[in-house]
Amino acid sequence: MMQKTPIAVLISGRGSNMRALIEACERPDYPARIALVLSNRPDAAGLEIARAAGLQTIAIDHKPFGKDREAHERKVDAAIRASGAEIVCLAGYMRVLTPFLVNAWNGRMLNIHPSLLPAFPGLHTHEAALAAGAKEHGCTVHLVTAGVDEGPILGQARVPVHAGDTPDGLAVRVLEQEHVLYPAVLLDFIINRYAE
Ligand code: GRF
């Protein structure tokens, strides 16, 4: 049996990228296993998917913490550490992080973003790409640093923008690529870049 690096996947909703990571991790030759799926939203649909896959899940609702985002993150960080995870994959985790969590996982936290960064950081990327008349759009996996959607790029996948594309149609085509890109980049990261 190969050594699989334990990872935590952080979600807030649907969890389709998490599902792609689950499926990759189920392959015997894939170098990661999921030690924990964590959501800041107790009702995230992705939690059900993770439970059905037999994974350990936890919901840590951010709402009781009010404006104290770091206090919430300290609970999140403790849960990740308790799981034994060594790498954190943000997969639709819709929280802006404080320096506490960014620094705690410096160089070991990845995020997937639905644009070809540095173009279109933030929300509503598909609308923004269409409004800008972009000929090409796509997705990026990057290391998480203090600036939102600014960390070093680990990999990108491109999709052409067609005449008459709608934000929703474009989102579907980008999402297909996200599901291929994230497991591929995580594999490369673990094999080639991640040294304990
Ligand atoms: C994806 O588009 C991802 O790039 C962005 O949020 C969305 C999450 O979707 N960060 P899902 O929960 O993985 O289905």
mmCIF file of C-alpha atoms and ligand atoms in Angstrom:
data_model
loop_
_atom_site.group_PDB
_atom_site.id
_atom_site.type_symbol
_atom_site.label_atom_id
_atom_site.label_comp_id
_atom_site.label_asym_id
_atom_site.label_seq_id
_atom_site.Cartn_x
_atom_site.Cartn_y
_atom_site.Cartn_z
ATOM 1 C CA MET A 1 0.000 0.000 0.000
ATOM 2 C CA MET A 2 1.267 3.441 -0.901
ATOM 3 C CA GLN A 3 1.432 6.170 1.707
ATOM 4 C CA LYS A 4 -1.539 8.474 1.235
ATOM 5 C CA THR A 5 -1.244 12.035 2.509
ATOM 6 C CA PRO A 6 -4.256 12.925 4.670
ATOM 7 C CA ILE A 7 -6.150 16.013 3.517
ATOM 8 C CA ALA A 8 -9.087 18.073 4.767
ATOM 9 C CA VAL A 9 -11.651 19.438 2.318
ATOM 10 C CA LEU A 10 -13.500 22.603 3.319
ATOM 11 C CA ILE A 11 -16.878 23.323 1.724
ATOM 12 C CA SER A 12 -19.865 25.612 2.125
ATOM 13 C CA GLY A 13 -22.424 24.179 -0.270
ATOM 14 C CA ARG A 14 -22.975 21.815 -3.153
ATOM 15 C CA GLY A 15 -19.635 20.070 -2.923
ATOM 16 C CA SER A 16 -19.104 18.994 -6.513
ATOM 17 C CA ASN A 17 -15.367 19.708 -6.384
ATOM 18 C CA MET A 18 -15.221 17.805 -3.103
ATOM 19 C CA ARG A 19 -16.923 14.898 -4.856
ATOM 20 C CA ALA A 20 -14.264 14.977 -7.576
ATOM 21 C CA LEU A 21 -11.585 14.837 -4.867
ATOM 22 C CA ILE A 22 -13.404 11.969 -3.118
ATOM 23 C CA GLU A 23 -13.483 9.989 -6.359
ATOM 24 C CA ALA A 24 -9.791 10.619 -6.998
ATOM 25 C CA CYS A 25 -8.861 9.618 -3.451
ATOM 26 C CA GLU A 26 -10.756 6.348 -3.866
ATOM 27 C CA ARG A 27 -8.236 5.278 -6.504
ATOM 28 C CA PRO A 28 -5.602 3.059 -4.875
ATOM 29 C CA ASP A 29 -2.790 4.836 -6.739
ATOM 30 C CA TYR A 30 -3.871 8.374 -5.783
ATOM 31 C CA PRO A 31 -1.501 9.871 -3.184
ATOM 32 C CA ALA A 32 -4.126 11.455 -0.906
ATOM 33 C CA ARG A 33 -6.941 10.346 1.371
ATOM 34 C CA ILE A 34 -9.649 12.508 2.873
ATOM 35 C CA ALA A 35 -9.334 12.678 6.653
ATOM 36 C CA LEU A 36 -12.093 15.256 7.111
ATOM 37 C CA VAL A 37 -14.786 17.173 5.243
ATOM 38 C CA LEU A 38 -15.624 20.380 7.084
ATOM 39 C CA SER A 39 -18.398 22.849 6.331
ATOM 40 C CA ASN A 40 -19.148 26.248 7.849
ATOM 41 C CA ARG A 41 -22.779 25.667 6.857
ATOM 42 C CA PRO A 42 -24.529 22.814 8.697
ATOM 43 C CA ASP A 43 -27.010 22.446 5.804
ATOM 44 C CA ALA A 44 -24.393 22.175 3.038
ATOM 45 C CA ALA A 45 -25.520 19.540 0.528
ATOM 46 C CA GLY A 46 -21.922 18.387 0.209
ATOM 47 C CA LEU A 47 -21.938 17.078 3.791
ATOM 48 C CA GLU A 48 -24.486 14.432 2.775
ATOM 49 C CA ILE A 49 -22.328 13.358 -0.150
ATOM 50 C CA ALA A 50 -19.330 13.035 2.141
ATOM 51 C CA ARG A 51 -21.258 11.063 4.767
ATOM 52 C CA ALA A 52 -22.612 8.743 2.090
ATOM 53 C CA ALA A 53 -19.012 8.126 1.033
ATOM 54 C CA GLY A 54 -18.242 7.098 4.605
ATOM 55 C CA LEU A 55 -16.064 10.103 5.370
ATOM 56 C CA GLN A 56 -15.661 11.919 8.656
ATOM 57 C CA THR A 57 -17.566 15.216 8.499
ATOM 58 C CA ILE A 58 -18.004 18.182 10.789
ATOM 59 C CA ALA A 59 -20.024 21.375 10.541
ATOM 60 C CA ILE A 60 -18.711 24.413 12.376
ATOM 61 C CA ASP A 61 -21.306 27.110 11.888
ATOM 62 C CA HIS A 62 -19.754 30.562 11.608
ATOM 63 C CA LYS A 63 -22.922 32.359 12.691
ATOM 64 C CA PRO A 64 -22.552 31.993 16.495
ATOM 65 C CA PHE A 65 -19.142 33.672 16.208
ATOM 66 C CA GLY A 66 -20.619 36.855 14.735
ATOM 67 C CA LYS A 67 -17.885 39.216 13.644
ATOM 68 C CA ASP A 68 -15.131 37.223 15.352
ATOM 69 C CA ARG A 69 -13.949 35.381 12.252
ATOM 70 C CA GLU A 70 -10.701 34.335 13.899
ATOM 71 C CA ALA A 71 -12.533 32.623 16.786
ATOM 72 C CA HIS A 72 -14.433 30.562 14.209
ATOM 73 C CA GLU A 73 -11.208 29.769 12.382
ATOM 74 C CA ARG A 74 -9.558 28.591 15.610
ATOM 75 C CA LYS A 75 -12.289 25.946 15.902
ATOM 76 C CA VAL A 76 -11.872 25.061 12.234
ATOM 77 C CA ASP A 77 -8.102 24.797 12.617
ATOM 78 C CA ALA A 78 -8.452 22.597 15.728
ATOM 79 C CA ALA A 79 -10.810 20.223 13.890
ATOM 80 C CA ILE A 80 -8.466 19.979 10.910
ATOM 81 C CA ARG A 81 -5.486 19.241 13.160
ATOM 82 C CA ALA A 82 -7.452 16.691 15.184
ATOM 83 C CA SER A 83 -8.211 14.834 11.925
ATOM 84 C CA GLY A 84 -4.507 14.499 11.167
ATOM 85 C CA ALA A 85 -4.846 16.283 7.829
ATOM 86 C CA GLU A 86 -1.611 17.744 6.446
ATOM 87 C CA ILE A 87 -3.067 19.628 3.474
ATOM 88 C CA VAL A 88 -6.263 21.695 3.281
ATOM 89 C CA CYS A 89 -8.258 21.922 0.057
ATOM 90 C CA LEU A 90 -10.785 24.745 -0.091
ATOM 91 C CA ALA A 91 -13.579 23.605 -2.396
ATOM 92 C CA GLY A 92 -16.288 26.226 -2.544
ATOM 93 C CA TYR A 93 -15.528 27.375 1.003
ATOM 94 C CA MET A 94 -17.218 30.754 0.933
ATOM 95 C CA ARG A 95 -15.387 32.538 3.732
ATOM 96 C CA VAL A 96 -12.750 35.218 3.446
ATOM 97 C CA LEU A 97 -9.940 33.962 5.672
ATOM 98 C CA THR A 98 -8.146 35.945 8.351
ATOM 99 C CA PRO A 99 -4.338 35.922 8.598
ATOM 100 C CA PHE A 100 -4.673 33.352 11.404
ATOM 101 C CA LEU A 101 -5.863 30.481 9.188
ATOM 102 C CA VAL A 102 -3.798 31.594 6.187
ATOM 103 C CA ASN A 103 -0.612 31.569 8.268
ATOM 104 C CA ALA A 104 -1.522 28.342 10.070
ATOM 105 C CA TRP A 105 -1.620 26.503 6.711
ATOM 106 C CA ASN A 106 0.902 28.570 4.770
ATOM 107 C CA GLY A 107 2.075 26.587 1.741
ATOM 108 C CA ARG A 108 -0.314 23.732 2.524
ATOM 109 C CA MET A 109 -3.720 25.229 1.672
ATOM 110 C CA LEU A 110 -5.085 25.086 -1.872
ATOM 111 C CA ASN A 111 -8.141 26.781 -3.385
ATOM 112 C CA ILE A 112 -10.021 26.409 -6.648
ATOM 113 C CA HIS A 113 -11.346 29.534 -8.307
ATOM 114 C CA PRO A 114 -13.607 29.695 -11.367
ATOM 115 C CA SER A 115 -11.548 32.013 -13.564
ATOM 116 C CA LEU A 116 -8.150 32.240 -15.174
ATOM 117 C CA LEU A 117 -6.507 34.201 -12.365
ATOM 118 C CA PRO A 118 -5.304 36.910 -12.112
ATOM 119 C CA ALA A 119 -8.357 37.732 -14.262
ATOM 120 C CA PHE A 120 -11.665 37.969 -12.418
ATOM 121 C CA PRO A 121 -10.950 37.379 -8.730
ATOM 122 C CA GLY A 122 -13.910 37.409 -6.351
ATOM 123 C CA LEU A 123 -17.504 36.434 -7.063
ATOM 124 C CA HIS A 124 -19.571 36.310 -10.284
ATOM 125 C CA THR A 125 -16.617 35.396 -12.449
ATOM 126 C CA HIS A 126 -18.653 34.018 -15.357
ATOM 127 C CA GLU A 127 -20.713 37.204 -15.661
ATOM 128 C CA ALA A 128 -17.501 39.216 -15.437
ATOM 129 C CA ALA A 129 -15.759 37.195 -18.147
ATOM 130 C CA LEU A 130 -18.702 37.611 -20.516
ATOM 131 C CA ALA A 131 -19.041 41.325 -19.731
ATOM 132 C CA ALA A 132 -15.342 41.794 -20.460
ATOM 133 C CA GLY A 133 -15.691 40.021 -23.807
ATOM 134 C CA ALA A 134 -13.120 37.386 -22.816
ATOM 135 C CA LYS A 135 -12.409 34.867 -25.581
ATOM 136 C CA GLU A 136 -11.179 32.343 -23.065
ATOM 137 C CA HIS A 137 -12.214 31.523 -19.528
ATOM 138 C CA GLY A 138 -11.488 28.700 -17.110
ATOM 139 C CA CYS A 139 -10.396 27.832 -13.614
ATOM 140 C CA THR A 140 -7.348 28.039 -11.387
ATOM 141 C CA VAL A 141 -5.983 26.072 -8.457
ATOM 142 C CA HIS A 142 -3.675 28.196 -6.330
ATOM 143 C CA LEU A 143 -2.025 28.295 -2.948
ATOM 144 C CA VAL A 144 -3.897 30.418 -0.442
ATOM 145 C CA THR A 145 -2.147 33.581 0.707
ATOM 146 C CA ALA A 146 -3.373 36.697 2.501
ATOM 147 C CA GLY A 147 -4.835 38.381 -0.593
ATOM 148 C CA VAL A 148 -8.122 36.873 -1.805
ATOM 149 C CA ASP A 149 -7.527 34.756 -4.957
ATOM 150 C CA GLU A 150 -3.935 36.002 -5.160
ATOM 151 C CA GLY A 151 -1.670 33.108 -4.173
ATOM 152 C CA PRO A 152 0.832 31.307 -6.427
ATOM 153 C CA ILE A 153 -0.896 29.491 -9.284
ATOM 154 C CA LEU A 154 -0.467 25.706 -9.282
ATOM 155 C CA GLY A 155 -2.540 24.902 -12.364
ATOM 156 C CA GLN A 156 -5.188 26.192 -14.760
ATOM 157 C CA ALA A 157 -7.674 24.747 -17.230
ATOM 158 C CA ARG A 158 -9.069 26.769 -20.130
ATOM 159 C CA VAL A 159 -12.406 26.764 -21.900
ATOM 160 C CA PRO A 160 -13.309 28.776 -24.991
ATOM 161 C CA VAL A 161 -16.061 31.358 -24.668
ATOM 162 C CA HIS A 162 -18.677 30.882 -27.401
ATOM 163 C CA ALA A 163 -20.832 33.585 -28.986
ATOM 164 C CA GLY A 164 -24.139 33.640 -27.140
ATOM 165 C CA ASP A 165 -22.783 32.005 -23.991
ATOM 166 C CA THR A 166 -24.756 32.655 -20.827
ATOM 167 C CA PRO A 167 -23.166 32.823 -17.373
ATOM 168 C CA ASP A 168 -24.878 29.556 -16.424
ATOM 169 C CA GLY A 169 -23.820 27.731 -19.569
ATOM 170 C CA LEU A 170 -20.269 28.928 -19.180
ATOM 171 C CA ALA A 171 -20.310 27.923 -15.502
ATOM 172 C CA VAL A 172 -21.228 24.351 -16.448
ATOM 173 C CA ARG A 173 -18.334 24.061 -18.894
ATOM 174 C CA VAL A 174 -15.879 25.585 -16.420
ATOM 175 C CA LEU A 175 -17.115 23.332 -13.609
ATOM 176 C CA GLU A 176 -16.440 20.232 -15.719
ATOM 177 C CA GLN A 177 -12.857 21.392 -16.001
ATOM 178 C CA GLU A 178 -12.655 22.188 -12.272
ATOM 179 C CA HIS A 179 -13.482 18.570 -11.521
ATOM 180 C CA VAL A 180 -10.566 17.402 -13.667
ATOM 181 C CA LEU A 181 -8.139 20.132 -12.642
ATOM 182 C CA TYR A 182 -8.397 19.969 -8.855
ATOM 183 C CA PRO A 183 -7.514 16.273 -8.441
ATOM 184 C CA ALA A 184 -4.750 16.598 -11.051
ATOM 185 C CA VAL A 185 -3.164 19.624 -9.375
ATOM 186 C CA LEU A 186 -3.412 18.096 -5.904
ATOM 187 C CA LEU A 187 -1.680 14.976 -7.188
ATOM 188 C CA ASP A 188 1.109 17.063 -8.716
ATOM 189 C CA PHE A 189 1.371 19.157 -5.554
ATOM 190 C CA ILE A 190 1.775 16.126 -3.311
ATOM 191 C CA ILE A 191 4.221 14.331 -5.597
ATOM 192 C CA ASN A 192 6.364 17.274 -6.688
ATOM 193 C CA ARG A 193 6.037 20.141 -4.259
ATOM 194 C CA TYR A 194 4.911 18.956 -0.885
ATOM 195 C CA ALA A 195 7.793 18.074 1.381
ATOM 196 C CA GLU A 196 7.287 17.634 5.064
HETATM 197 C C1 GRF B 1 -16.773 26.341 -7.697
HETATM 198 O O1 GRF B 1 -17.093 27.034 -8.873
HETATM 199 C C2 GRF B 1 -15.435 26.787 -7.176
HETATM 200 O O2 GRF B 1 -14.531 27.117 -8.180
HETATM 201 C C3 GRF B 1 -15.804 28.004 -6.382
HETATM 202 O O3 GRF B 1 -17.035 27.695 -5.794
HETATM 203 C C4 GRF B 1 -17.706 26.709 -6.560
HETATM 204 C C5 GRF B 1 -17.966 25.551 -5.664
HETATM 205 O O4 GRF B 1 -18.765 24.555 -6.257
HETATM 206 N N1 GRF B 1 -14.746 28.335 -5.466
HETATM 207 P P1 GRF B 1 -18.879 23.135 -5.584
HETATM 208 O O5 GRF B 1 -19.399 23.338 -4.164
HETATM 209 O O6 GRF B 1 -17.529 22.502 -5.593
HETATM 210 O O7 GRF B 1 -19.864 22.377 -6.417
#
